[in-house]
Short mmCIF file of C-alpha atoms and ligand atoms in Angstrom, two decimals:
data_model
loop_
_atom_site.label_atom_id
_atom_site.label_comp_id
_atom_site.label_asym_id
_atom_site.label_seq_id
_atom_site.Cartn_x
_atom_site.Cartn_y
_atom_site.Cartn_z
CA MET A 1 32.17 76.25 -8.32
CA SER A 2 28.74 78.04 -7.96
CA SER A 3 27.14 78.40 -4.70
CA HIS A 4 23.32 78.78 -4.27
CA HIS A 5 22.47 81.59 -1.64
CA GLU A 6 18.71 81.03 -1.92
CA THR A 7 17.85 79.07 1.30
CA ALA A 8 15.71 75.94 0.65
CA ASP A 9 12.79 75.69 3.07
CA ILE A 10 13.23 71.94 2.89
CA ALA A 11 16.13 70.12 1.23
CA ILE A 12 15.84 66.31 0.78
CA ILE A 13 19.09 64.40 0.44
CA GLY A 14 18.72 61.48 -1.95
CA ALA A 15 15.97 61.53 -4.73
CA GLY A 16 15.31 57.70 -4.65
CA ALA A 17 11.92 55.94 -3.50
CA ALA A 18 11.71 57.55 -0.20
CA GLY A 19 13.12 61.12 -1.26
CA LEU A 20 10.77 61.70 -4.19
CA MET A 21 7.77 60.84 -2.18
CA ALA A 22 8.88 62.93 0.71
CA ALA A 23 9.83 65.55 -1.82
CA TYR A 24 6.26 65.25 -3.50
CA TRP A 25 4.33 65.47 -0.18
CA ALA A 26 6.17 68.35 1.26
CA ALA A 27 5.50 70.41 -1.81
CA LYS A 28 2.08 69.25 -2.08
CA THR A 29 1.46 69.98 1.42
CA ASN A 30 2.57 73.39 1.30
CA PRO A 31 2.94 75.00 -2.07
CA ARG A 32 4.56 77.95 -0.81
CA LEU A 33 7.59 76.09 0.37
CA ARG A 34 10.73 76.04 -1.61
CA VAL A 35 11.56 72.17 -1.87
CA VAL A 36 14.87 70.94 -3.40
CA ALA A 37 15.79 67.25 -3.62
CA LEU A 38 19.61 66.54 -4.01
CA ASP A 39 20.89 63.33 -5.72
CA GLY A 40 24.47 62.21 -6.31
CA ALA A 41 23.37 60.19 -9.34
CA THR A 42 23.82 61.30 -12.96
CA LYS A 43 20.70 59.44 -13.78
CA LEU A 44 18.02 59.36 -11.20
CA GLY A 45 16.28 56.31 -10.12
CA ALA A 46 18.67 53.58 -10.74
CA LYS A 47 17.68 51.18 -7.95
CA ILE A 48 13.91 51.68 -9.13
CA LEU A 49 14.65 50.74 -12.60
CA VAL A 50 16.50 47.39 -11.51
CA SER A 51 14.04 46.53 -8.97
CA GLY A 52 11.72 43.63 -9.29
CA GLY A 53 13.73 42.51 -12.17
CA GLY A 54 13.18 45.56 -13.98
CA ARG A 55 9.65 45.48 -13.45
CA CYS A 56 9.32 47.05 -9.85
CA ASN A 57 7.55 45.43 -7.34
CA VAL A 58 5.80 48.45 -5.96
CA THR A 59 4.12 47.24 -3.00
CA HIS A 60 2.16 44.16 -1.68
CA ASP A 61 -1.61 43.91 -1.43
CA GLU A 62 -1.11 43.12 2.39
CA VAL A 63 1.18 44.86 4.23
CA ASP A 64 1.53 44.72 7.93
CA GLU A 65 4.58 44.97 10.34
CA THR A 66 5.13 41.24 10.41
CA ALA A 67 6.71 41.49 7.07
CA PHE A 68 9.54 43.53 8.55
CA ALA A 69 12.86 43.18 10.78
CA GLY A 70 14.67 45.81 12.84
CA SER A 71 13.48 48.32 15.27
CA THR A 72 10.21 47.19 16.75
CA ARG A 73 7.11 46.09 15.27
CA PRO A 74 4.81 48.45 16.90
CA ALA A 75 7.00 51.47 15.73
CA ILE A 76 6.94 50.02 12.25
CA ARG A 77 3.06 49.71 12.31
CA LYS A 78 2.75 53.30 13.43
CA VAL A 79 4.38 54.64 10.17
CA LEU A 80 2.79 52.02 7.86
CA ARG A 81 -0.44 52.70 9.08
CA ARG A 82 -0.26 56.23 8.03
CA PHE A 83 0.12 55.54 4.38
CA ASP A 84 -1.27 52.21 3.48
CA VAL A 85 -1.64 50.16 0.30
CA ALA A 86 -4.76 51.83 -0.71
CA GLN A 87 -3.04 55.20 -0.68
CA THR A 88 -0.09 53.91 -2.37
CA THR A 89 -2.43 52.73 -5.27
CA ASP A 90 -4.32 55.77 -5.40
CA PHE A 91 -1.03 57.93 -5.43
CA PHE A 92 0.47 56.05 -8.45
CA SER A 93 -3.05 56.00 -10.30
CA GLU A 94 -3.20 59.68 -9.80
CA MET A 95 0.24 59.92 -11.51
CA GLY A 96 -1.02 57.65 -14.44
CA VAL A 97 0.64 54.50 -13.01
CA GLU A 98 -1.86 51.66 -12.77
CA LEU A 99 -0.77 48.68 -10.71
CA LYS A 100 -1.85 45.06 -11.15
CA ARG A 101 -1.82 42.34 -8.51
CA GLU A 102 0.05 39.04 -9.22
CA GLU A 103 -1.04 35.78 -7.63
CA ASN A 104 1.26 35.87 -4.76
CA GLY A 105 0.00 39.30 -3.70
CA LYS A 106 2.79 41.46 -5.32
CA LEU A 107 1.87 44.63 -6.89
CA PHE A 108 3.34 45.73 -10.34
CA PRO A 109 2.80 48.45 -12.75
CA VAL A 110 0.34 46.90 -15.60
CA THR A 111 3.11 48.01 -18.19
CA ASP A 112 5.53 45.50 -16.37
CA GLN A 113 8.08 48.09 -16.53
CA ALA A 114 9.94 49.74 -13.73
CA ARG A 115 10.33 52.98 -16.04
CA THR A 116 6.77 53.68 -15.48
CA VAL A 117 6.86 53.90 -11.80
CA LEU A 118 10.06 56.16 -11.89
CA ASP A 119 8.36 58.29 -14.71
CA GLY A 120 5.39 58.44 -12.23
CA LEU A 121 7.39 59.64 -9.57
CA LEU A 122 9.25 62.36 -11.54
CA ARG A 123 6.17 63.76 -12.96
CA ALA A 124 4.60 63.85 -9.41
CA VAL A 125 7.49 65.99 -8.08
CA ASP A 126 7.56 68.21 -11.00
CA SER A 127 3.81 68.73 -10.75
CA VAL A 128 4.24 70.47 -7.45
CA GLY A 129 7.27 72.32 -8.19
CA VAL A 130 10.06 70.42 -6.46
CA ARG A 131 13.52 71.10 -7.71
CA VAL A 132 15.45 68.18 -8.30
CA TRP A 133 19.25 69.01 -8.79
CA HIS A 134 21.43 66.24 -9.80
CA PRO A 135 24.25 65.24 -9.96
CA ARG A 136 24.79 66.74 -6.81
CA ARG A 137 26.51 64.65 -4.30
CA VAL A 138 26.35 66.03 -0.75
CA GLU A 139 29.70 65.55 1.13
CA GLN A 140 28.69 67.29 4.44
CA ILE A 141 25.62 68.39 6.47
CA THR A 142 26.08 70.97 9.25
CA ARG A 143 23.89 72.80 11.68
CA GLU A 144 24.57 76.30 11.68
CA ASP A 145 22.65 78.65 14.06
CA GLU A 146 18.77 78.30 12.66
CA LEU A 147 20.04 76.48 9.35
CA PHE A 148 21.26 73.51 7.92
CA VAL A 149 24.14 74.07 5.50
CA ILE A 150 24.54 71.40 3.05
CA ARG A 151 27.78 70.96 1.24
CA GLY A 152 29.17 69.36 -1.83
CA SER A 153 31.99 70.02 -4.51
CA TRP A 154 29.06 71.82 -6.32
CA GLY A 155 28.81 74.68 -3.68
CA ASP A 156 26.63 74.80 -0.64
CA LEU A 157 22.89 75.14 0.09
CA PRO A 158 21.40 76.44 3.21
CA ALA A 159 18.19 75.00 4.32
CA ARG A 160 15.57 75.44 7.15
CA ARG A 161 14.84 71.55 7.34
CA VAL A 162 16.54 68.63 5.91
CA ILE A 163 14.88 65.30 4.98
CA LEU A 164 17.58 62.44 4.95
CA ALA A 165 16.66 60.04 2.42
CA THR A 166 20.15 58.53 1.20
CA GLY A 167 19.15 54.90 1.49
CA GLY A 168 21.25 52.14 2.80
CA LYS A 169 24.30 50.44 1.32
CA SER A 170 22.67 47.88 -1.05
CA LEU A 171 23.55 48.38 -4.62
CA PRO A 172 26.22 51.02 -3.86
CA LYS A 173 26.84 51.68 -7.63
CA SER A 174 23.45 53.11 -7.73
CA GLY A 175 24.84 55.86 -5.31
CA SER A 176 23.53 54.36 -2.08
CA ASP A 177 26.69 53.84 -0.39
CA GLY A 178 26.20 54.59 3.19
CA ALA A 179 27.19 58.08 3.12
CA GLY A 180 23.72 59.00 4.93
CA TYR A 181 24.83 57.16 8.05
CA GLY A 182 27.68 59.52 8.48
CA PHE A 183 25.48 62.50 8.33
CA ALA A 184 22.93 61.15 10.76
CA GLN A 185 25.96 60.72 13.21
CA ALA A 186 27.25 63.86 12.79
CA LEU A 187 24.08 65.32 13.37
CA GLY A 188 23.74 63.53 16.72
CA HIS A 189 22.25 60.12 15.79
CA THR A 190 23.47 56.64 16.74
CA LEU A 191 23.33 53.68 14.26
CA THR A 192 22.43 49.78 15.36
CA PRO A 193 25.56 48.05 16.40
CA ARG A 194 25.14 45.79 13.27
CA ILE A 195 24.43 46.97 9.73
CA THR A 196 24.58 44.19 7.27
CA PRO A 197 23.05 43.06 4.13
CA SER A 198 19.53 41.70 3.91
CA LEU A 199 17.82 40.05 1.14
CA VAL A 200 21.16 38.67 0.06
CA PRO A 201 22.14 35.43 -1.45
CA LEU A 202 24.37 33.00 0.36
CA MET A 203 27.42 31.12 -0.53
CA LEU A 204 28.17 27.29 0.08
CA PRO A 205 31.78 25.99 0.05
CA LYS A 206 33.25 25.48 -3.42
CA ALA A 207 32.22 22.32 -4.96
CA HIS A 208 29.34 21.94 -2.49
CA PRO A 209 27.12 19.18 -4.18
CA LEU A 210 24.11 22.04 -4.50
CA THR A 211 26.36 24.41 -6.63
CA ALA A 212 26.44 21.54 -9.43
CA LEU A 213 22.61 22.12 -9.58
CA SER A 214 22.45 25.81 -10.59
CA GLY A 215 19.30 27.03 -11.91
CA ILE A 216 17.34 24.20 -10.12
CA SER A 217 14.58 25.42 -7.48
CA ALA A 218 12.22 23.81 -5.27
CA VAL A 219 9.66 25.05 -2.80
CA VAL A 220 11.08 24.39 0.65
CA ARG A 221 10.93 25.13 4.37
CA ILE A 222 14.07 26.85 5.39
CA GLY A 223 14.61 27.27 9.00
CA LEU A 224 17.22 28.78 11.31
CA TYR A 225 17.97 27.08 14.58
CA ASP A 226 20.04 28.09 17.65
CA GLY A 227 22.74 25.94 19.25
CA GLN A 228 19.94 24.02 21.30
CA GLY A 229 18.01 23.23 18.19
CA LYS A 230 15.36 25.97 18.61
CA GLN A 231 13.81 27.47 15.68
CA ILE A 232 14.65 31.19 15.41
CA VAL A 233 12.65 31.85 12.33
CA SER A 234 11.53 29.92 9.23
CA PHE A 235 10.10 30.59 5.67
CA GLU A 236 8.21 28.21 3.14
CA GLU A 237 9.32 29.62 -0.14
CA SER A 238 11.52 28.66 -3.20
CA LEU A 239 15.07 28.07 -2.94
CA LEU A 240 17.27 28.32 -5.94
CA CYS A 241 20.59 26.63 -6.20
CA THR A 242 23.26 28.77 -7.87
CA HIS A 243 26.90 28.20 -8.86
CA PHE A 244 28.18 29.97 -5.59
CA GLY A 245 25.53 28.67 -3.29
CA LEU A 246 21.79 29.79 -2.67
CA SER A 247 19.31 32.29 -3.97
CA GLY A 248 15.55 32.50 -4.25
CA PRO A 249 13.10 34.04 -1.99
CA ALA A 250 13.69 31.52 0.80
CA THR A 251 17.35 32.38 0.91
CA LEU A 252 16.84 36.10 0.58
CA ASP A 253 14.31 36.28 3.27
CA ILE A 254 16.08 34.24 5.93
CA SER A 255 19.54 35.75 4.84
CA ARG A 256 19.57 38.80 7.45
CA TYR A 257 18.53 36.50 10.34
CA VAL A 258 21.58 34.03 9.12
CA LEU A 259 23.90 37.12 9.37
CA ALA A 260 22.79 38.14 12.82
CA ALA A 261 22.94 34.49 14.07
CA ARG A 262 26.47 33.98 12.53
CA ALA A 263 27.74 37.14 14.43
CA ASP A 264 26.02 36.39 17.77
CA ASP A 265 26.06 32.56 17.92
CA PRO A 266 28.28 30.57 15.68
CA SER A 267 26.44 27.30 16.90
CA ALA A 268 23.10 28.60 14.89
CA ALA A 269 22.50 26.23 11.70
CA LEU A 270 20.58 26.75 8.47
CA ARG A 271 18.39 23.58 7.69
CA VAL A 272 16.00 22.84 4.73
CA ASN A 273 12.98 20.59 4.60
CA TRP A 274 12.99 19.53 1.21
CA LEU A 275 9.71 18.04 1.56
CA PRO A 276 7.74 20.75 3.51
CA ASP A 277 4.73 18.74 4.33
CA ILE A 278 6.70 16.20 6.24
CA VAL A 279 7.95 16.97 9.50
CA PRO A 280 11.36 15.75 10.15
CA ASP A 281 10.39 13.36 13.30
CA GLN A 282 7.83 11.77 11.00
CA ALA A 283 10.04 11.29 7.84
CA ASP A 284 11.69 8.03 8.91
CA ALA A 285 8.28 6.66 9.47
CA ALA A 286 7.03 8.08 6.13
CA LEU A 287 9.90 6.05 4.42
CA VAL A 288 9.10 3.01 6.19
CA ALA A 289 5.29 3.08 5.00
CA ALA A 290 6.75 3.81 1.32
CA GLY A 291 7.43 0.25 1.19
CA LYS A 292 9.26 -1.12 -1.96
CA THR A 293 9.24 2.03 -3.97
CA SER A 294 12.20 3.76 -4.86
CA PRO A 295 13.42 7.19 -3.41
CA LEU A 296 13.16 8.64 -6.93
CA ARG A 297 9.57 7.41 -7.39
CA TRP A 298 8.58 8.29 -3.83
CA VAL A 299 9.54 12.07 -4.11
CA ALA A 300 8.58 12.16 -8.11
CA GLY A 301 6.62 15.15 -8.58
CA ARG A 302 7.72 17.23 -5.49
CA LEU A 303 11.34 17.82 -6.46
CA PRO A 304 13.16 18.00 -9.55
CA GLU A 305 14.90 14.54 -10.24
CA ARG A 306 18.42 15.97 -10.61
CA LEU A 307 17.89 17.21 -7.07
CA THR A 308 16.62 14.18 -5.52
CA ARG A 309 19.38 12.06 -7.24
CA SER A 310 21.94 14.58 -5.56
CA LEU A 311 20.39 14.40 -2.17
CA CYS A 312 20.35 10.58 -2.49
CA VAL A 313 23.98 10.39 -3.30
CA GLU A 314 24.87 12.78 -0.26
CA ALA A 315 22.61 10.37 1.93
CA GLY A 316 24.67 7.25 0.54
CA VAL A 317 21.44 5.88 -1.02
CA ASP A 318 20.61 4.39 -4.49
CA PRO A 319 18.07 6.56 -5.88
CA VAL A 320 16.48 3.81 -7.79
CA ALA A 321 16.61 0.88 -5.20
CA PRO A 322 13.51 0.00 -3.37
CA LEU A 323 13.24 2.01 -0.14
CA SER A 324 12.38 -1.35 1.91
CA ASN A 325 15.88 -2.61 0.96
CA LEU A 326 17.74 0.24 2.94
CA THR A 327 19.26 -0.59 6.45
CA ARG A 328 17.94 1.62 9.30
CA PRO A 329 20.94 3.90 9.47
CA GLN A 330 20.83 4.54 5.59
CA ARG A 331 16.98 5.33 5.90
CA GLN A 332 17.65 7.65 8.86
CA ALA A 333 20.34 9.37 6.68
CA LEU A 334 17.88 9.63 3.70
CA ALA A 335 14.91 11.14 6.11
CA ARG A 336 17.48 13.58 7.52
CA THR A 337 18.94 14.61 4.13
CA LEU A 338 15.14 15.19 2.94
CA THR A 339 13.85 17.03 5.74
CA ALA A 340 16.72 18.35 8.06
CA TYR A 341 19.45 19.15 5.39
CA VAL A 342 22.17 21.25 7.01
CA LEU A 343 23.23 24.21 4.64
CA PRO A 344 27.02 25.01 5.61
CA ILE A 345 26.85 28.65 4.81
CA THR A 346 30.16 30.23 4.31
CA GLY A 347 29.11 33.89 3.87
CA ASP A 348 26.84 36.37 1.79
CA ARG A 349 27.26 38.02 -1.45
CA GLY A 350 27.58 41.37 -0.03
CA TYR A 351 26.05 44.50 -0.73
CA THR A 352 26.41 44.49 -4.52
CA TYR A 353 23.81 41.66 -4.50
CA ALA A 354 21.91 42.63 -1.59
CA GLU A 355 18.46 44.22 -1.92
CA VAL A 356 18.41 46.02 1.15
CA THR A 357 20.28 47.06 4.31
CA ALA A 358 19.57 45.56 7.52
CA GLY A 359 20.06 47.94 10.71
CA GLY A 360 20.62 51.99 10.57
CA VAL A 361 19.24 54.80 12.46
CA PRO A 362 17.05 53.17 15.18
CA LEU A 363 13.04 54.38 15.06
CA SER A 364 13.60 55.06 18.84
CA GLU A 365 15.45 58.22 17.92
CA LEU A 366 12.55 59.62 15.91
CA ASP A 367 9.05 61.05 16.34
CA LEU A 368 7.36 58.64 14.41
CA LYS A 369 4.48 60.98 13.95
CA THR A 370 6.75 63.13 11.88
CA MET A 371 9.85 61.11 11.30
CA GLU A 372 11.56 64.08 12.82
CA SER A 373 14.72 63.42 14.75
CA ARG A 374 14.58 63.61 18.45
CA VAL A 375 18.00 64.80 18.72
CA CYS A 376 18.41 67.25 16.16
CA ALA A 377 15.25 69.56 15.60
CA GLY A 378 14.47 70.22 11.89
CA LEU A 379 15.92 66.99 10.76
CA HIS A 380 13.63 64.16 9.22
CA LEU A 381 14.61 60.74 7.88
CA CYS A 382 12.84 58.31 6.01
CA GLY A 383 13.49 55.02 3.83
CA GLU A 384 16.22 52.47 4.11
CA ILE A 385 18.59 54.79 6.13
CA CYS A 386 16.19 53.67 9.02
CA ASP A 387 16.49 50.40 11.24
CA VAL A 388 13.84 48.87 9.03
CA ASP A 389 14.06 46.17 6.41
CA GLY A 390 11.35 44.20 4.59
CA GLN A 391 10.78 40.74 3.16
CA ILE A 392 10.67 40.10 -0.55
CA GLY A 393 7.44 41.16 -1.96
CA GLY A 394 7.27 44.98 -2.36
CA TYR A 395 7.54 45.80 1.52
CA ASN A 396 10.63 47.90 1.10
CA PHE A 397 9.19 50.14 -1.17
CA GLN A 398 5.97 50.42 1.08
CA TRP A 399 8.32 51.35 3.79
CA ALA A 400 9.92 54.13 1.59
CA TRP A 401 6.54 55.45 0.39
CA ALA A 402 4.97 55.42 4.03
CA SER A 403 8.11 56.79 5.58
CA GLY A 404 8.61 59.27 2.95
CA TYR A 405 4.80 60.55 3.15
CA VAL A 406 5.29 61.51 6.71
CA ALA A 407 8.53 62.87 6.60
CA GLY A 408 7.35 65.14 3.53
CA SER A 409 4.06 65.96 4.66
CA SER A 410 5.16 66.72 8.40
CA ALA A 411 8.17 68.71 7.45
CA ALA A 412 5.97 70.87 5.34
CA SER A 413 3.41 71.42 7.91
CA VAL A 414 5.60 73.17 10.68
C1 FAD B 501 18.14 44.90 -7.17
C2 FAD B 501 17.28 45.35 -6.38
C3 FAD B 501 15.76 45.10 -6.49
C4 FAD B 501 14.96 45.55 -5.61
N1 FAD B 501 13.65 45.13 -5.79
C5 FAD B 501 12.51 45.59 -5.11
C6 FAD B 501 11.30 45.37 -5.08
O1 FAD B 501 10.95 44.88 -6.46
N2 FAD B 501 10.38 45.69 -4.19
C7 FAD B 501 10.58 46.57 -3.21
O2 FAD B 501 9.97 46.76 -2.47
N3 FAD B 501 12.04 46.87 -2.94
C8 FAD B 501 12.92 46.30 -3.77
N4 FAD B 501 14.34 46.84 -3.55
C9 FAD B 501 14.42 47.47 -2.27
C10 FAD B 501 14.30 48.98 -2.49
O3 FAD B 501 14.85 49.32 -3.91
C11 FAD B 501 14.77 49.57 -1.42
O4 FAD B 501 14.37 49.47 -0.26
C12 FAD B 501 14.34 51.28 -1.77
O5 FAD B 501 14.88 51.66 -3.02
C13 FAD B 501 14.72 52.29 -0.52
O6 FAD B 501 14.64 53.65 -0.82
P1 FAD B 501 15.30 54.73 -0.46
O7 FAD B 501 14.75 55.90 -1.09
O8 FAD B 501 15.37 54.81 1.22
O9 FAD B 501 16.88 54.54 -0.95
P2 FAD B 501 17.56 54.53 -2.34
O10 FAD B 501 16.64 53.97 -3.37
O11 FAD B 501 18.68 53.84 -2.16
O12 FAD B 501 17.77 55.98 -2.62
C14 FAD B 501 18.83 56.88 -1.92
C15 FAD B 501 19.36 57.83 -2.88
O13 FAD B 501 20.06 58.84 -2.35
C16 FAD B 501 21.23 59.21 -3.08
N5 FAD B 501 22.32 59.33 -2.36
C17 FAD B 501 23.13 58.42 -1.56
N6 FAD B 501 24.05 59.23 -0.80
C18 FAD B 501 23.86 60.55 -1.36
C19 FAD B 501 24.83 61.60 -1.18
N7 FAD B 501 25.85 61.51 -0.28
N8 FAD B 501 24.43 62.84 -1.79
C20 FAD B 501 23.49 62.75 -2.45
N9 FAD B 501 22.46 61.73 -2.85
C21 FAD B 501 22.77 60.66 -2.18
C22 FAD B 501 21.41 57.75 -3.94
O14 FAD B 501 22.05 58.40 -5.32
C23 FAD B 501 20.13 57.50 -4.11
O15 FAD B 501 19.48 57.98 -5.32
C24 FAD B 501 15.20 46.28 -4.43
C25 FAD B 501 16.67 46.64 -4.28
C26 FAD B 501 17.42 46.15 -5.07
C27 FAD B 501 18.91 46.55 -4.93
#
């Protein structure tokens, strides 16, 4: 196997969203540097290509730290502020990628094709002379005197600085299998005690009534409650029933909190209010006030009929009989089912179906002005390997762009 004897000034491990951004800004900031990006994948950018349903939700028109979890909000904010949405839009525009805003604030390429975004990034790194080597899977990174040595079955590469941008564990077949966590640890970092899938569909027991409603969705209020009934977090978004359980933005956004709660507090419960404009406490009174109308009519227009029928069956109530005929216990059961429906989650669909990873290298171990490691001089980190995960809506990419910008431009200016 050949060995590369030339030393890289900056070696970027992982040429995904964060790595390509870091590589561009490193070479752009100091064109004299030899910037090399290594990626294990045969085809670059697999994750960008599948993102946003193949359209790549590049960012969101309003990004701040409240759309993220992990580390601390002030720490996340510090990095996000260095490269905001306007800078992201300008960067892509310069690379010939125009973005459009959709109603919910998500930004997509005007072509509706993720390929446009990947091509823009590849043009960007090419325009500033970054060498992208792939497939070059990295197996080990060691520190030898003043240099890092990056090794793989292809040989080795000495580098003065390393930017670790290997991503998390989501979609492992794309090449992001968590190997980077081992490199970070070997170079002195710790990891958060828990690393779990985030933005992941959740499972219900086999034959749960909702699994018979595959494809049906509704805008609901989904909330996670601790053993004392106190709300931990909630989202008002679309919930999608599937053959295995639940998906859709409401499920994905709350999933990382559900996984954390299940580990810490088995009494935590996930509940759905199918009629988010009615407070559960007032649901019984609302049903009384509804008079002679049937449940199906009363809910009409707010929930798909099949879903309403199924919820009535679960509550033990006839969907077409007058509400005023219900006994008090029946009415209360219906009120509970409609507004405080407990979801008996049995697990999650794992990294293969997760969009992102919760947990990783704590931001407290980095100097956030440069994304340089506090424990290993010359090492920078960016992207999903960090303990930061965003909600659905383009936030995870914005974290990749911003942290990649900070890591790349800083690594090139020392
Ligand atoms: C199905 C899906 C849809 C998504 N949709 C969106 C969306 O629309 N909007 C949004 O904001 N976010 C979305 N995300 C999340 C987003 O894709 C990630 O947050 C983002 O890609 C993380 O960027 P990264 O560069 O840190 O990691 P990655 O994109 O995972 O890139 C890491 C790179 O490192 C390489 N690598 C890993 N280990 C090694 C090694 N040992 N040697 C060499 N190379 C290595 C990998 O091959 C990979 O190319 C989606 C994710 C998935 C899975």
